[in-house]
Short mmCIF file of C-alpha atoms and ligand atoms in Angstrom, two decimals:
data_model
loop_
_atom_site.label_atom_id
_atom_site.label_comp_id
_atom_site.label_asym_id
_atom_site.label_seq_id
_atom_site.Cartn_x
_atom_site.Cartn_y
_atom_site.Cartn_z
CA UNK O 7 -42.85 -130.91 -48.34
CA UNK O 8 -44.29 -133.69 -50.56
CA UNK O 9 -46.71 -136.33 -49.19
CA UNK O 10 -45.14 -139.86 -48.40
CA UNK O 11 -46.50 -143.15 -48.96
CA UNK O 12 -47.66 -144.64 -45.79
CA UNK O 13 -48.46 -148.47 -45.16
CA UNK O 14 -49.27 -149.95 -41.70
CA UNK O 15 -51.50 -152.85 -40.43
CA UNK O 16 -54.46 -151.66 -38.39
CA UNK O 17 -56.81 -154.11 -36.66
CA UNK O 18 -55.04 -156.76 -38.75
CA UNK O 19 -55.66 -155.00 -42.04
CA UNK O 20 -53.02 -153.75 -44.43
CA UNK O 21 -53.69 -150.22 -45.22
CA UNK O 22 -51.85 -147.61 -47.65
CA UNK O 23 -52.31 -143.87 -48.11
CA UNK O 24 -50.70 -141.00 -49.13
CA UNK O 25 -50.24 -138.45 -46.32
CA UNK O 26 -48.29 -135.50 -45.13
CA UNK O 27 -45.70 -136.67 -42.59
CA UNK O 28 -47.04 -134.07 -40.18
CA UNK O 29 -50.35 -135.77 -40.17
CA UNK O 30 -51.01 -136.83 -36.54
CA UNK O 31 -51.68 -140.60 -36.13
CA UNK O 32 -55.30 -139.78 -34.58
CA UNK O 33 -56.14 -137.95 -37.49
CA UNK O 34 -54.97 -140.49 -39.95
CA UNK O 35 -57.14 -143.06 -38.02
CA UNK O 36 -60.12 -140.84 -37.68
CA UNK O 37 -60.31 -139.17 -40.92
CA UNK O 38 -58.26 -141.33 -43.63
CA UNK O 39 -59.29 -144.73 -42.21
CA UNK O 40 -62.70 -143.57 -40.63
CA UNK O 41 -61.73 -145.31 -37.30
CA UNK O 42 -63.58 -142.95 -35.05
CA UNK O 43 -63.43 -144.99 -31.87
CA UNK O 44 -60.21 -143.45 -30.60
CA UNK O 45 -60.92 -139.77 -29.32
CA UNK O 46 -59.52 -136.48 -29.58
CA UNK O 47 -60.06 -135.16 -25.92
CA UNK O 48 -57.23 -132.55 -25.07
CA UNK O 49 -54.90 -132.59 -28.17
CA UNK O 50 -52.07 -132.25 -25.77
CA UNK O 51 -50.95 -135.52 -24.70
CA UNK O 52 -52.58 -135.51 -21.46
CA UNK O 53 -55.93 -137.24 -21.26
CA UNK O 54 -55.63 -140.65 -23.09
CA UNK O 55 -58.61 -140.49 -24.93
CA UNK O 56 -56.57 -141.21 -28.36
CA UNK O 57 -54.73 -144.18 -26.92
CA UNK O 58 -54.05 -146.88 -29.47
CA UNK O 59 -51.50 -149.80 -29.44
CA UNK O 60 -48.77 -149.32 -31.59
CA UNK O 61 -46.29 -152.22 -32.22
CA UNK O 62 -47.28 -153.68 -28.79
CA UNK O 63 -47.14 -150.36 -26.51
CA UNK O 64 -49.87 -148.02 -25.61
CA UNK O 65 -49.23 -144.63 -27.08
CA UNK O 66 -51.12 -141.32 -27.43
CA UNK O 67 -51.77 -140.93 -31.22
CA UNK O 68 -52.34 -137.28 -31.05
CA UNK O 69 -48.55 -137.04 -30.20
CA UNK O 70 -47.35 -139.25 -33.05
CA UNK O 71 -46.84 -138.53 -36.49
CA UNK O 72 -48.11 -140.90 -39.02
CA UNK O 73 -44.62 -140.95 -40.61
CA UNK O 74 -43.38 -142.31 -37.39
CA UNK O 75 -45.90 -145.13 -37.57
CA UNK O 76 -45.08 -145.95 -41.11
CA UNK O 77 -44.70 -149.90 -41.20
CA UNK O 78 -46.31 -150.33 -37.69
CA UNK O 79 -49.02 -152.54 -36.38
CA UNK O 80 -51.86 -150.67 -34.76
CA UNK O 81 -54.79 -151.63 -32.90
CA UNK O 82 -57.60 -149.36 -31.90
CA UNK O 83 -60.68 -150.17 -29.91
CA UNK O 84 -62.41 -151.45 -33.22
CA UNK O 85 -59.89 -154.15 -33.35
CA UNK O 86 -60.53 -155.55 -29.91
CA UNK O 87 -63.85 -157.51 -30.48
CA UNK O 88 -63.57 -160.87 -32.08
CA UNK O 89 -64.29 -161.28 -35.93
CA UNK O 90 -67.90 -162.74 -35.11
CA UNK O 91 -68.60 -159.39 -33.38
CA UNK O 92 -68.67 -160.85 -29.53
CA UNK O 93 -67.03 -158.29 -27.36
CA UNK O 94 -63.65 -158.37 -25.71
CA UNK O 95 -63.78 -159.41 -22.12
CA UNK O 96 -62.82 -155.91 -21.22
CA UNK O 97 -65.60 -154.32 -23.26
CA UNK O 98 -68.02 -156.91 -21.66
CA UNK O 99 -66.45 -155.82 -18.25
CA UNK O 100 -66.99 -152.25 -18.87
CA UNK O 101 -70.55 -152.77 -19.47
CA UNK O 102 -71.43 -155.35 -16.89
CA UNK O 103 -69.81 -153.25 -14.18
CA UNK O 104 -70.77 -149.58 -15.57
CA UNK O 105 -67.15 -148.63 -16.35
CA UNK O 106 -68.44 -145.65 -18.36
CA UNK O 107 -70.99 -143.00 -18.10
CA UNK O 108 -70.88 -140.59 -21.25
CA UNK O 109 -68.23 -143.09 -22.95
CA UNK O 110 -65.86 -140.37 -24.13
CA UNK O 111 -62.92 -141.67 -22.31
CA UNK O 112 -63.92 -145.33 -22.75
CA UNK O 113 -61.91 -146.40 -26.13
CA UNK O 114 -58.78 -145.13 -24.88
CA UNK O 115 -59.39 -146.24 -21.40
CA UNK O 116 -60.16 -149.90 -22.85
CA UNK O 117 -57.17 -149.73 -25.32
CA UNK O 118 -54.92 -148.75 -22.47
CA UNK O 119 -56.43 -151.49 -20.18
CA UNK O 120 -55.69 -154.13 -23.03
CA UNK O 121 -52.33 -153.59 -23.13
CA UNK O 122 -51.96 -153.20 -19.40
CA UNK O 123 -53.18 -156.63 -19.05
CA UNK O 124 -50.86 -158.14 -21.55
CA UNK O 125 -48.03 -156.89 -19.56
CA UNK O 126 -49.48 -157.56 -16.27
CA UNK O 127 -52.25 -160.12 -16.44
CA UNK O 128 -53.16 -159.94 -12.65
CA UNK O 129 -52.54 -156.64 -11.61
CA UNK O 130 -53.47 -155.24 -8.08
CA UNK O 131 -55.82 -152.33 -7.71
CA UNK O 132 -52.79 -149.95 -7.14
CA UNK O 133 -51.32 -151.28 -10.18
CA UNK O 134 -54.36 -150.82 -12.22
CA UNK O 135 -54.87 -147.08 -11.13
CA UNK O 136 -51.13 -146.53 -11.76
CA UNK O 137 -51.29 -148.13 -15.03
CA UNK O 138 -54.43 -146.09 -16.18
CA UNK O 139 -53.07 -142.70 -14.71
CA UNK O 140 -52.58 -141.46 -18.36
CA UNK O 141 -56.08 -141.68 -18.92
CA UNK O 142 -58.57 -139.11 -17.44
CA UNK O 143 -62.34 -139.83 -17.09
CA UNK O 144 -64.50 -136.91 -16.13
CA UNK O 145 -67.56 -139.07 -15.22
CA UNK O 146 -67.11 -142.09 -13.39
CA UNK O 147 -64.66 -141.26 -10.45
CA UNK O 148 -62.81 -144.37 -11.66
CA UNK O 149 -64.20 -146.88 -9.13
CA UNK O 150 -66.17 -148.66 -11.76
CA UNK O 151 -63.48 -148.56 -14.31
CA UNK O 152 -60.96 -150.33 -11.89
CA UNK O 153 -63.84 -152.94 -11.05
CA UNK O 154 -64.26 -153.61 -14.54
CA UNK O 155 -60.40 -154.02 -15.33
CA UNK O 156 -60.29 -156.40 -12.27
CA UNK O 157 -63.17 -158.37 -13.67
CA UNK O 158 -61.66 -158.60 -17.10
CA UNK O 159 -58.52 -159.83 -15.77
CA UNK O 160 -60.12 -162.71 -13.94
CA UNK O 161 -62.28 -163.39 -17.02
CA UNK O 162 -59.23 -163.72 -19.27
CA UNK O 163 -57.21 -165.61 -16.50
CA UNK O 164 -60.31 -168.18 -16.53
CA UNK O 165 -60.12 -168.23 -20.30
CA UNK O 166 -56.52 -169.03 -20.62
CA UNK O 167 -56.44 -171.84 -17.88
CA UNK O 168 -59.72 -173.56 -18.75
CA UNK O 169 -58.30 -175.96 -21.47
CA UNK O 170 -55.71 -177.03 -18.85
CA UNK O 171 -58.19 -177.57 -16.17
CA UNK O 172 -60.54 -179.49 -18.61
CA UNK O 173 -57.69 -181.94 -19.47
CA UNK O 174 -57.15 -182.92 -15.77
CA UNK I 7 -53.32 -127.95 -33.24
CA UNK I 8 -51.60 -128.94 -36.40
CA UNK I 9 -47.60 -128.67 -36.84
CA UNK I 10 -45.89 -126.96 -39.56
CA UNK I 11 -44.77 -128.97 -42.58
CA UNK I 12 -41.61 -131.01 -42.67
CA UNK I 13 -39.64 -133.66 -44.70
CA UNK I 14 -39.38 -136.78 -42.94
CA UNK I 15 -36.04 -139.06 -42.80
CA UNK I 16 -35.48 -142.22 -41.23
CA UNK I 17 -31.87 -143.21 -41.29
CA UNK I 18 -30.74 -146.89 -40.18
CA UNK I 19 -27.34 -145.90 -38.75
CA UNK I 20 -25.90 -143.18 -36.53
CA UNK I 21 -23.58 -142.38 -39.31
CA UNK I 22 -26.31 -141.80 -41.63
CA UNK I 23 -28.16 -139.84 -39.15
CA UNK I 24 -25.23 -137.45 -38.59
CA UNK I 25 -24.42 -136.97 -42.18
CA UNK I 26 -27.88 -136.34 -42.94
CA UNK I 27 -28.25 -133.57 -40.13
CA UNK I 28 -25.04 -132.14 -41.70
CA UNK I 29 -26.34 -132.02 -45.38
CA UNK I 30 -29.71 -130.79 -44.19
CA UNK I 31 -28.45 -128.04 -42.12
CA UNK I 32 -29.82 -125.70 -39.52
CA UNK I 33 -33.30 -126.35 -40.25
CA UNK I 34 -33.32 -130.16 -39.27
CA UNK I 35 -34.00 -131.60 -36.13
CA UNK I 36 -33.75 -135.14 -34.66
CA UNK I 37 -36.90 -136.64 -33.36
CA UNK I 38 -36.73 -139.53 -30.64
CA UNK I 39 -39.90 -140.14 -28.82
CA UNK I 40 -41.43 -137.00 -29.95
CA UNK I 41 -43.17 -136.43 -26.66
CA UNK I 42 -41.40 -133.02 -26.09
CA UNK I 43 -41.01 -132.07 -29.79
CA UNK I 44 -44.22 -132.82 -30.98
CA UNK I 45 -46.11 -130.70 -28.44
CA UNK I 46 -43.75 -127.83 -29.15
CA UNK I 47 -44.44 -128.28 -33.10
CA UNK I 48 -48.15 -128.18 -32.32
CA UNK I 49 -47.50 -124.93 -30.64
CA UNK I 50 -45.46 -123.78 -33.50
CA UNK I 51 -42.65 -123.14 -30.93
CA UNK I 52 -40.51 -125.40 -33.21
CA UNK I 53 -40.86 -125.34 -36.88
CA UNK I 54 -38.16 -127.56 -38.36
CA UNK I 55 -38.22 -128.18 -41.98
CA UNK I 56 -36.71 -131.62 -41.77
CA UNK I 57 -37.23 -134.34 -39.20
CA UNK I 58 -34.46 -136.99 -38.43
CA UNK I 59 -36.23 -140.04 -36.72
CA UNK I 60 -33.82 -142.07 -34.84
CA UNK I 61 -36.27 -144.90 -34.31
CA UNK I 62 -34.58 -147.39 -36.67
CA UNK I 63 -30.89 -146.70 -35.41
CA UNK I 64 -30.35 -150.16 -33.62
CA UNK I 65 -26.95 -148.87 -32.24
CA UNK I 66 -28.69 -146.24 -30.20
CA UNK I 67 -31.05 -148.67 -28.25
CA UNK I 68 -30.43 -151.05 -25.24
CA UNK I 69 -28.65 -151.05 -21.83
CA UNK I 70 -25.27 -152.34 -21.43
CA UNK I 71 -23.47 -153.28 -18.30
CA UNK I 72 -19.91 -153.82 -17.94
CA UNK I 73 -18.78 -154.34 -14.38
CA UNK I 74 -19.99 -150.89 -12.37
CA UNK I 75 -20.19 -148.92 -15.91
CA UNK I 76 -23.72 -148.55 -17.37
CA UNK I 77 -24.42 -147.45 -20.71
CA UNK I 78 -27.92 -146.45 -21.67
CA UNK I 79 -28.48 -145.83 -25.47
CA UNK I 80 -30.05 -142.77 -26.15
CA UNK I 81 -33.11 -144.48 -27.91
CA UNK I 82 -33.87 -146.58 -24.81
CA UNK I 83 -37.28 -145.61 -23.86
CA UNK I 84 -38.24 -144.50 -20.41
CA UNK I 85 -40.58 -147.56 -19.94
CA UNK I 86 -37.56 -149.90 -20.75
CA UNK I 87 -35.32 -148.38 -18.42
CA UNK I 88 -37.92 -148.77 -15.73
CA UNK I 89 -38.21 -152.44 -16.88
CA UNK I 90 -34.58 -153.36 -16.58
CA UNK I 91 -34.08 -155.71 -13.55
CA UNK I 92 -30.28 -155.05 -13.72
CA UNK I 93 -30.63 -151.32 -13.60
CA UNK I 94 -32.83 -151.62 -10.65
CA UNK I 95 -30.38 -153.59 -8.87
CA UNK I 96 -27.22 -151.53 -9.63
CA UNK I 97 -28.80 -148.05 -9.71
CA UNK I 98 -32.35 -147.89 -8.37
CA UNK I 99 -32.63 -144.31 -8.49
CA UNK I 100 -32.82 -144.43 -12.18
CA UNK I 101 -36.18 -146.46 -11.97
CA UNK I 102 -37.57 -144.47 -8.99
CA UNK I 103 -37.10 -141.40 -11.08
CA UNK I 104 -38.33 -142.60 -14.39
CA UNK I 105 -41.60 -143.88 -12.69
CA UNK I 106 -42.33 -140.32 -11.78
CA UNK I 107 -42.09 -138.97 -15.44
CA UNK I 108 -45.25 -138.31 -17.16
CA UNK I 109 -47.58 -141.34 -17.56
CA UNK I 110 -47.31 -144.96 -18.87
CA UNK I 111 -48.12 -144.01 -22.40
CA UNK I 112 -45.59 -141.06 -22.67
CA UNK I 113 -42.81 -143.20 -20.90
CA UNK I 114 -43.64 -146.01 -23.44
CA UNK I 115 -42.46 -143.60 -26.45
CA UNK I 116 -40.26 -141.13 -24.63
CA UNK I 117 -36.62 -141.85 -24.73
CA UNK I 118 -33.77 -141.42 -22.06
CA UNK I 119 -31.79 -139.67 -24.57
CA UNK I 120 -34.59 -137.06 -25.58
CA UNK I 121 -35.33 -136.52 -21.94
CA UNK I 122 -31.74 -135.39 -21.27
CA UNK I 123 -31.00 -133.69 -24.44
CA UNK I 124 -34.23 -131.53 -24.44
CA UNK I 125 -32.92 -129.00 -22.27
CA UNK I 126 -36.23 -128.18 -20.62
CA UNK I 127 -35.71 -127.65 -16.77
CA UNK I 128 -38.67 -129.32 -16.07
CA UNK I 129 -37.41 -132.79 -17.34
CA UNK I 130 -36.56 -135.08 -14.39
CA UNK I 131 -33.54 -137.18 -15.88
CA UNK I 132 -31.00 -134.19 -16.09
CA UNK I 133 -31.41 -133.43 -12.62
CA UNK I 134 -30.69 -137.05 -11.51
CA UNK I 135 -27.82 -136.94 -14.14
CA UNK I 136 -26.13 -134.20 -12.12
CA UNK I 137 -26.37 -136.22 -8.85
CA UNK I 138 -25.00 -139.19 -10.64
CA UNK I 139 -22.19 -137.36 -12.41
CA UNK I 140 -23.36 -138.95 -15.50
CA UNK I 141 -21.35 -138.38 -18.71
CA UNK I 142 -23.13 -138.06 -22.38
CA UNK I 143 -21.59 -139.38 -25.22
CA UNK I 144 -22.07 -137.28 -28.34
CA UNK I 145 -21.61 -137.99 -31.98
CA UNK I 146 -21.36 -135.27 -34.73
CA UNK I 147 -19.69 -134.65 -38.09
CA UNK I 148 -16.33 -134.20 -36.40
CA UNK I 149 -16.55 -137.39 -34.49
CA UNK I 150 -17.33 -138.61 -31.15
CA UNK I 151 -16.77 -136.62 -27.70
CA UNK I 152 -17.84 -137.26 -24.13
CA UNK I 153 -19.14 -134.42 -21.95
CA UNK I 154 -20.16 -134.55 -18.20
CA UNK I 155 -23.99 -134.06 -17.75
CA UNK I 156 -22.74 -131.27 -15.10
CA UNK I 157 -21.46 -129.21 -18.02
CA UNK I 158 -24.10 -129.82 -20.56
CA UNK I 159 -27.16 -127.51 -19.58
CA UNK I 160 -26.59 -123.72 -20.08
CA UNK I 161 -30.16 -122.32 -20.11
CA UNK I 162 -33.59 -123.35 -20.89
CA UNK I 163 -33.53 -125.38 -23.95
CA UNK I 164 -29.91 -124.50 -24.48
CA UNK I 165 -27.55 -127.15 -24.15
CA UNK I 166 -23.76 -127.81 -25.10
CA UNK I 167 -24.96 -130.06 -27.97
CA UNK I 168 -23.54 -128.39 -31.24
CA UNK I 169 -25.72 -128.36 -34.37
CA UNK I 170 -25.84 -131.63 -36.08
CA UNK I 171 -24.69 -133.45 -33.02
CA UNK I 172 -26.70 -136.44 -31.63
CA UNK I 173 -26.59 -137.56 -28.24
CA UNK I 174 -25.71 -141.22 -28.60
CA UNK I 175 -25.63 -142.63 -24.84
CA UNK I 176 -25.69 -141.62 -21.29
CA UNK I 177 -22.82 -143.28 -19.34
CA UNK I 178 -23.26 -143.78 -15.44
CA UNK I 179 -20.50 -145.42 -12.92
CA UNK I 180 -23.09 -147.27 -10.62
CA UNK I 181 -22.95 -145.86 -7.15
CA UNK I 182 -21.36 -148.15 -4.39
CA UNK I 183 -23.13 -151.23 -3.18
CA UNK I 184 -25.04 -150.43 0.06
CA UNK I 185 -25.53 -146.49 -1.14
CA UNK I 186 -28.81 -144.67 -0.24
CA UNK I 187 -30.90 -143.19 -2.83
CA UNK I 188 -34.15 -141.12 -3.30
CA UNK I 189 -35.81 -139.13 -5.96
CA UNK I 190 -38.72 -136.93 -4.16
CA UNK I 191 -40.97 -135.06 -6.63
CA UNK I 192 -43.60 -132.91 -5.96
CA UNK I 193 -46.21 -132.35 -8.69
CA UNK I 194 -49.65 -131.33 -9.05
CA UNK I 195 -51.06 -134.37 -10.79
CA UNK I 196 -49.93 -137.38 -12.79
CA UNK I 197 -48.27 -135.96 -16.12
CA UNK I 198 -47.13 -132.88 -14.66
CA UNK I 199 -43.47 -131.59 -14.48
CA UNK I 200 -42.16 -130.93 -10.80
CA UNK I 201 -43.20 -128.11 -8.72
CA UNK I 202 -39.71 -129.07 -7.11
CA UNK I 203 -37.82 -132.27 -6.93
CA UNK I 204 -34.57 -133.48 -5.48
CA UNK I 205 -32.24 -136.46 -6.16
CA UNK I 206 -30.03 -137.64 -3.37
CA UNK I 207 -27.33 -140.35 -3.27
CA UNK I 208 -25.23 -141.05 -0.32
CA UNK I 209 -22.91 -143.48 1.18
CA UNK I 210 -22.45 -144.35 4.94
CA UNK I 211 -19.50 -146.06 6.74
CA UNK I 212 -20.14 -146.83 9.98
CA UNK I 213 -22.87 -144.47 10.25
CA UNK I 214 -21.15 -141.51 9.02
CA UNK I 215 -21.92 -140.10 5.29
CA UNK I 216 -18.75 -140.49 3.50
CA UNK I 217 -19.99 -139.26 0.20
CA UNK I 218 -23.23 -137.29 -0.88
CA UNK I 219 -24.65 -135.66 -4.02
CA UNK I 220 -27.72 -133.89 -4.30
CA UNK I 221 -29.36 -132.28 -7.30
CA UNK I 222 -32.60 -130.41 -7.99
CA UNK I 223 -35.14 -130.39 -10.86
CA UNK I 224 -37.33 -127.35 -12.12
CA UNK I 225 -36.19 -124.81 -9.53
CA UNK I 226 -33.70 -123.12 -11.89
CA UNK I 227 -33.20 -122.21 -15.60
CA UNK I 228 -31.28 -125.45 -15.65
CA UNK I 229 -30.99 -128.57 -13.49
CA UNK I 230 -28.99 -127.54 -10.46
CA UNK I 231 -26.19 -129.64 -8.67
CA UNK I 232 -26.35 -128.69 -5.07
CA UNK I 233 -22.95 -128.83 -4.19
CA UNK I 234 -22.95 -127.11 -0.61
CA UNK I 235 -25.93 -129.27 0.25
CA UNK I 236 -24.08 -132.42 -0.33
CA UNK I 237 -20.89 -131.14 1.34
CA UNK I 238 -23.32 -130.42 4.51
CA UNK I 239 -23.95 -134.14 4.57
CA UNK I 240 -20.52 -135.60 4.58
CA UNK I 241 -18.66 -136.28 7.63
CA UNK I 242 -21.92 -136.20 9.55
CA UNK I 243 -24.30 -139.02 11.04
CA UNK I 244 -27.05 -137.28 8.65
CA UNK I 245 -28.87 -136.40 11.72
CA UNK I 246 -31.57 -133.75 12.01
CA UNK I 247 -29.06 -130.89 11.96
CA UNK I 248 -27.18 -132.02 9.14
CA UNK I 249 -30.40 -132.58 6.97
CA UNK I 250 -31.45 -129.25 8.11
CA UNK I 251 -28.21 -127.74 6.92
CA UNK I 252 -28.54 -129.63 3.52
CA UNK I 253 -32.00 -128.42 2.98
CA UNK I 254 -31.05 -124.78 3.83
CA UNK I 255 -27.96 -124.96 1.40
CA UNK I 256 -30.25 -126.44 -1.44
CA UNK I 257 -32.85 -123.65 -0.79
CA UNK I 258 -30.27 -120.97 -0.96
CA UNK I 259 -29.52 -121.86 -4.98
CA UNK I 260 -33.22 -122.59 -5.87
CA UNK I 261 -34.47 -119.82 -8.48
CA UNK I 262 -37.66 -120.99 -9.65
CA UNK I 263 -39.87 -119.26 -12.05
CA UNK I 264 -43.30 -118.10 -11.32
CA UNK I 265 -45.83 -120.03 -13.17
CA UNK I 266 -49.00 -122.13 -12.80
CA UNK I 267 -47.04 -124.42 -10.02
CA UNK I 268 -46.92 -121.53 -7.58
CA UNK I 269 -45.35 -118.43 -6.47
CA UNK I 270 -41.42 -118.49 -6.10
CA UNK I 271 -41.56 -118.56 -2.22
CA UNK I 272 -43.69 -121.62 -2.28
CA UNK I 273 -41.64 -123.60 -4.83
CA UNK I 274 -38.14 -122.49 -2.73
CA UNK I 275 -40.08 -123.98 0.23
CA UNK I 276 -40.87 -126.92 -1.44
CA UNK I 277 -37.16 -127.56 -2.59
CA UNK I 278 -36.67 -127.48 1.28
CA UNK I 279 -39.21 -130.19 1.63
CA UNK I 280 -38.20 -132.33 -1.18
CA UNK I 281 -34.53 -132.37 -0.08
CA UNK I 282 -35.41 -133.09 3.43
CA UNK I 283 -37.53 -136.29 2.44
CA UNK I 284 -35.03 -137.47 -0.06
CA UNK I 285 -32.12 -137.19 2.08
CA UNK I 286 -34.05 -138.90 5.02
CA UNK I 287 -35.23 -141.75 2.67
CA UNK I 288 -31.78 -142.20 1.11
CA UNK I 289 -30.48 -142.63 4.59
CA UNK I 290 -32.76 -145.07 5.40
CA UNK I 291 -32.13 -147.04 2.57
CA UNK I 292 -28.25 -147.07 2.79
CA UNK I 293 -26.32 -149.85 4.52
C1 FAD J 4 -48.10 -134.76 -21.03
C2 FAD J 4 -46.64 -134.69 -20.88
C3 FAD J 4 -46.13 -134.91 -19.58
C4 FAD J 4 -44.52 -135.11 -19.48
N1 FAD J 4 -44.21 -135.24 -18.03
C5 FAD J 4 -42.77 -135.20 -17.81
C6 FAD J 4 -42.15 -135.28 -16.56
O1 FAD J 4 -43.03 -135.28 -15.54
N2 FAD J 4 -40.83 -135.30 -16.34
C7 FAD J 4 -40.21 -135.29 -17.62
O2 FAD J 4 -38.90 -135.47 -17.33
N3 FAD J 4 -40.51 -135.33 -18.72
C8 FAD J 4 -42.05 -135.13 -19.06
N4 FAD J 4 -42.37 -135.18 -20.32
C9 FAD J 4 -41.51 -135.34 -21.37
C10 FAD J 4 -41.27 -136.69 -21.73
O3 FAD J 4 -40.37 -137.34 -20.96
C11 FAD J 4 -40.46 -136.71 -23.09
O4 FAD J 4 -40.59 -137.92 -23.61
C12 FAD J 4 -38.82 -136.24 -22.92
O5 FAD J 4 -38.83 -134.91 -22.66
C13 FAD J 4 -38.14 -136.06 -24.62
O6 FAD J 4 -37.91 -137.32 -25.01
P1 FAD J 4 -38.39 -137.91 -26.31
O7 FAD J 4 -37.73 -139.16 -26.66
O8 FAD J 4 -39.77 -137.83 -26.40
O9 FAD J 4 -37.78 -136.82 -27.19
P2 FAD J 4 -38.30 -135.88 -28.55
O10 FAD J 4 -39.56 -135.14 -28.07
O11 FAD J 4 -38.25 -136.47 -29.67
O12 FAD J 4 -37.04 -134.67 -28.56
C14 FAD J 4 -36.89 -133.63 -27.44
C15 FAD J 4 -35.72 -132.88 -28.06
O13 FAD J 4 -34.52 -133.51 -27.95
C16 FAD J 4 -33.79 -133.70 -29.11
N5 FAD J 4 -33.35 -134.95 -29.14
C17 FAD J 4 -34.08 -136.08 -28.79
N6 FAD J 4 -33.22 -137.19 -29.06
C18 FAD J 4 -32.00 -136.72 -29.19
C19 FAD J 4 -30.49 -137.17 -29.44
N7 FAD J 4 -30.46 -138.58 -29.23
N8 FAD J 4 -29.71 -136.59 -29.72
C20 FAD J 4 -29.73 -134.89 -29.86
N9 FAD J 4 -30.99 -134.46 -29.52
C21 FAD J 4 -32.07 -135.35 -29.33
C22 FAD J 4 -35.05 -133.41 -30.32
O14 FAD J 4 -34.37 -132.70 -31.34
C23 FAD J 4 -35.84 -132.34 -29.68
O15 FAD J 4 -35.16 -130.94 -29.66
C24 FAD J 4 -43.83 -135.15 -20.42
C25 FAD J 4 -44.45 -135.19 -21.76
C26 FAD J 4 -45.76 -134.70 -22.09
C27 FAD J 4 -46.33 -134.88 -23.32
S1 FES J 5 -56.08 -136.41 -27.19
FE1 FES J 5 -54.36 -137.48 -27.14
S2 FES J 5 -53.87 -137.39 -25.14
FE2 FES J 5 -55.70 -136.22 -25.34
S1 FES J 6 -67.36 -141.89 -19.02
FE1 FES J 6 -67.38 -139.76 -19.57
S2 FES J 6 -65.16 -139.27 -19.44
FE2 FES J 6 -65.23 -141.23 -18.68
#
């Protein structure tokens, strides 16, 4: 049961390491790459705190072997802010609308919301609630999380249409 | 929870996968989306020495439609099945059921093949495949064979799949245009298996039911085809008396386990409720 050579792109950076195939992706990210944004909440694929983006899909990284992610592109909460450190519109919106209290669910929640808005840039409230149904929050009661995602969606729509409008 | 150690293999073709499984022997296991297997490995209820990952096997992916024949490759994810506009048109109960599996993250990796091959009575697609009379295409060292879904499930986590065999695809004959359908599932929360669930497909002709099939999820050791329940609808106008007779017949074969989802009597009662709701919804959708 030897270690294997794992290569992947994490937040735009090529990484390589030796790892046991059974290593869970969440442990690889947190312990090998020191990316402690994604959290371990339940360790049983229920809570969504460990959500990351894997090849353009939201996944629960506590239920993925590092071997399965070999060769993949991974984005964690650390990869959402711009290179100059300015926050992603979702991060801004969660701050602005109090989309968090203790913050434990937040990295998973925002990473999931990021993919949801890629798939559906203008979701209804019901679509947002269904889209984040794999992410549990013990504090907020979800109201402000939904508001924050709605606000971010609007903000991102403005950002993408702005250049066209300016040209008119 | 740390799973046991294993060696990892990632074949590129089905042939390679099948010959790997044959040479690695009994202690090898296929991994698809991993969302039933990895939780079991974390609990050390599964301790395979070799995992054969099917993610790179292109021939196991995708949905093909040929007239009314639907073929869903085993490695098609549950999310991809939900996203298929053609499936939603031809056989909308597939989407309705898949949307009630687990949650978005799990559906983005969990596969159709893994869901039907797993053999957990809690899985939703096996029950649906009973109602649809689907066939499973299996590939092993001795070649290919096709088996009806209705002959596949033998007991909890026990199926007709031989050691070393891979489930390659699910084949479904699309129900007739104008059919009615519904998958009704009672669960405690998002991401939970059914307390009880029912799949119903029916066809009406001049207001009379000419064909019906009903199947149940998670109220037995295997998914259950409720044949008598389906028969109770055929030849009727699917009126209140017929719906009641179908629900009674379904209840009669329900033998749910006692677990956190409630006592037996409660789950038998819910079987009645799920069948009643699903039949009524299916009738309202039929034309
Ligand atoms: C929190 C949680 C909630 C869930 N809720 C539901 C639910 O409500 N309803 C539901 O139906 N499911 C539910 N699931 C299970 C989920 O749908 C799984 O994805 C599915 O059961 C297995 O598919 P997989 O691709 O993940 O398979 P894997 O976990 O990779 O494999 C499962 C088993 O099938 C075998 N296998 C897989 N593919 C093949 C193949 N092609 N040929 C032969 N053998 C194969 C594997 O060897 C293994 O034994 C849930 C899972 C979790 C973690
Ligand atoms: S830690 Fe992965 S889902 Fe809870
Ligand atoms: S903010 Fe505390 S769990 Fe969500």
